[in-house]
Each structure stands twice: as structure tokens, then as C-alpha cells.
XYZ file of C-alpha atoms in Angstrom:
170
model
C 26.104 163.662 85.279
C 24.124 165.409 87.981
C 26.667 167.864 89.436
C 24.272 169.279 91.971
C 24.176 165.897 93.812
C 27.931 166.035 94.314
C 27.547 169.363 96.135
C 25.173 167.993 98.848
C 26.944 166.960 102.032
C 26.810 163.274 102.928
C 25.469 162.437 106.366
C 28.323 160.832 108.366
C 26.037 158.081 109.800
C 24.944 157.133 106.219
C 28.528 157.193 105.041
C 29.485 154.737 107.838
C 26.473 152.547 107.077
C 27.438 152.172 103.460
C 31.257 151.842 104.022
C 30.859 149.114 106.660
C 30.101 146.732 103.768
C 33.683 146.982 102.590
C 35.848 144.394 104.459
C 39.347 145.559 105.434
C 42.467 144.050 106.898
C 43.540 145.138 110.416
C 46.963 146.568 110.972
C 48.647 147.792 114.178
C 50.939 150.863 113.614
C 53.485 150.969 116.438
C 56.554 153.042 117.415
C 58.725 153.747 120.368
C 57.962 157.153 121.778
C 61.237 159.151 121.577
C 60.269 161.182 124.598
C 59.482 158.327 127.009
C 60.966 155.214 125.411
C 57.599 153.520 125.802
C 55.835 151.742 122.965
C 52.901 153.479 121.315
C 50.372 152.064 118.897
C 47.048 152.358 117.073
C 44.855 150.222 114.851
C 44.140 151.155 111.246
C 41.825 149.560 108.710
C 43.035 151.702 105.825
C 46.528 150.277 105.394
C 47.597 149.502 101.836
C 50.532 149.381 99.477
C 51.024 152.582 97.443
C 54.059 152.043 95.244
C 56.435 149.194 94.338
C 59.302 151.435 93.244
C 60.077 152.998 95.569
C 58.335 150.731 98.109
C 55.711 152.949 99.744
C 52.702 152.227 101.962
C 49.822 154.457 103.111
C 47.116 154.625 105.693
C 44.987 157.302 107.372
C 44.392 158.405 110.915
C 41.884 160.805 112.385
C 43.051 164.309 113.453
C 41.875 163.467 117.039
C 44.259 160.511 117.406
C 46.362 160.842 120.568
C 48.679 157.983 119.511
C 49.640 159.232 116.067
C 51.551 162.335 117.296
C 53.778 160.075 119.471
C 54.358 157.666 116.503
C 55.044 160.611 114.133
C 57.609 162.122 116.476
C 59.565 158.810 116.295
C 59.776 159.256 112.514
C 59.720 155.494 111.972
C 57.278 152.818 112.934
C 56.250 149.220 112.339
C 53.091 147.959 110.758
C 52.006 144.656 112.245
C 49.557 142.842 109.962
C 47.222 141.193 112.443
C 46.266 137.550 112.189
C 42.983 135.873 112.819
C 42.710 135.424 116.612
C 44.527 138.672 117.399
C 41.296 140.397 118.417
C 42.758 141.064 121.912
C 45.674 142.987 120.212
C 43.124 145.059 118.359
C 41.184 145.749 121.580
C 44.292 146.755 123.483
C 45.645 149.143 120.872
C 42.174 150.642 120.301
C 41.782 151.465 124.001
C 42.422 154.852 125.449
C 44.618 153.595 128.313
C 48.214 154.618 128.812
C 49.743 151.123 128.869
C 48.299 149.607 125.737
C 51.228 147.133 125.477
C 50.969 145.742 129.004
C 49.109 142.657 127.894
C 50.822 142.157 124.499
C 53.741 139.913 123.585
C 56.153 142.013 121.445
C 59.747 142.636 120.862
C 61.834 145.510 119.404
C 62.867 145.136 115.789
C 66.299 146.096 114.531
C 64.859 149.595 114.024
C 63.624 149.691 117.625
C 59.994 149.489 116.557
C 57.479 147.167 118.324
C 56.803 143.870 116.503
C 53.789 142.093 117.893
C 54.222 138.316 118.171
C 51.809 136.243 116.129
C 51.213 138.850 113.410
C 51.189 137.776 109.749
C 53.811 140.326 108.768
C 55.947 143.156 109.982
C 56.804 146.194 107.918
C 59.258 148.756 109.291
C 58.675 152.201 107.782
C 59.887 155.800 107.803
C 57.334 158.632 107.633
C 57.626 160.421 104.306
C 54.596 162.654 104.126
C 51.406 163.635 105.961
C 48.544 165.021 103.890
C 45.520 166.714 105.437
C 42.310 165.250 103.986
C 39.014 166.170 105.671
C 38.993 164.951 109.265
C 41.960 162.606 108.668
C 45.639 162.649 107.850
C 46.886 160.497 105.020
C 50.275 159.070 105.918
C 52.783 158.003 103.285
C 55.697 155.982 104.429
C 58.800 154.370 102.846
C 59.356 150.671 103.568
C 62.647 149.986 105.267
C 62.279 146.229 105.776
C 59.516 143.667 105.757
C 58.954 140.065 106.896
C 56.041 137.681 106.342
C 54.761 134.835 108.502
C 51.997 132.254 107.939
C 48.378 132.295 108.972
C 45.054 133.887 108.053
C 44.303 137.628 108.297
C 42.179 139.421 110.873
C 39.360 141.135 108.915
C 37.043 143.940 109.945
C 33.603 143.877 108.302
C 30.232 145.272 109.335
C 31.519 146.388 112.720
C 32.901 142.908 113.532
C 36.325 141.263 113.602
C 36.869 137.804 112.224
C 38.723 135.637 109.764
C 38.711 135.222 106.017
C 36.596 132.439 104.625
C 37.105 131.344 101.013
C 33.903 130.693 99.031
C 33.413 127.098 97.905
C 33.046 126.666 94.130
C 29.613 125.634 92.999
């Protein structure tokens, strides 16, 4: 193994160019800001299950996120698994505007977290741990409750949003 290669820094643009080949699901992480009572949200492409027992999930957010501090203050949040066709939800929650929820159809869950209508699933969570990792925070959360719906996922690949297409057998 060439250990000297591991010591060279990787150019961020090259890193993005390679990683854009990995398709990811799109999830909206949302909470009710305890200071204002307003909904707050952000989009993540790094959401995944972490543990079955106990039920834990994880995702990462950049240190520069202005939405994550409001969500973290709430202590609990929802993860909305976005469905194909929910590109406008992704655009709204990726924007830098104050009223990201103005154009969205959503309702408060039993935990008071925003559930976005039309999503494939809703997972209510409690923040368990934040780990500093490079220019991101890794969030680990306990699952409080979850519900699934029907449909196809919204997928991010190569800088584009779209649906999943199953390959036809030859």
C-alpha cells in the first residue's frame, strides 16, 4: 500500500466530480423552531439507517448551515423521505429564504415536527449525538416513530434530481 498517497490532500472539485456518480435519496430534515414556533428545514442526501437495535439514523450537515442550529435547538425533528415529483420541496428547503415552508403543504406530527405531504415516509427523531468530521457535523438520532407511504423516491445523481428507473432484464 502506498501510504504517501494517503497523505496528499484531495482537491475539493475533484472530490465532488467523483462523488457525483453515487446516486442518493433526498430527505428533508424539519423541526419547529422552539424560539419562534416557525418550521425550519433543510435537505440532505446523506441520510441513512445506522442501527436496528436501538433504531438509529444518521446524516451529515455542513458547519455553515443556518438551518441546522434551529433544528438542533428543537432537540427533535422529522425526516421526510421525498418522493419523485417533489423537486419543488427540495428547491424550497434548499433556498436561503426565511419562509421556506410558505409554498409547501405540511402538517404537524404528534411530536410537533413538520411532515410534508406527499413524502414516501416520515421518521420522527430525537437528536442523540453530533460529531465534528471535517467541514461537516455527523448527526446521530434515535427514531421515535415512523410511517411509510407509497410511491417512487426522489433521487439525486450527477447534479440532477429525478426518479428511480429499474433496469430491464436482458
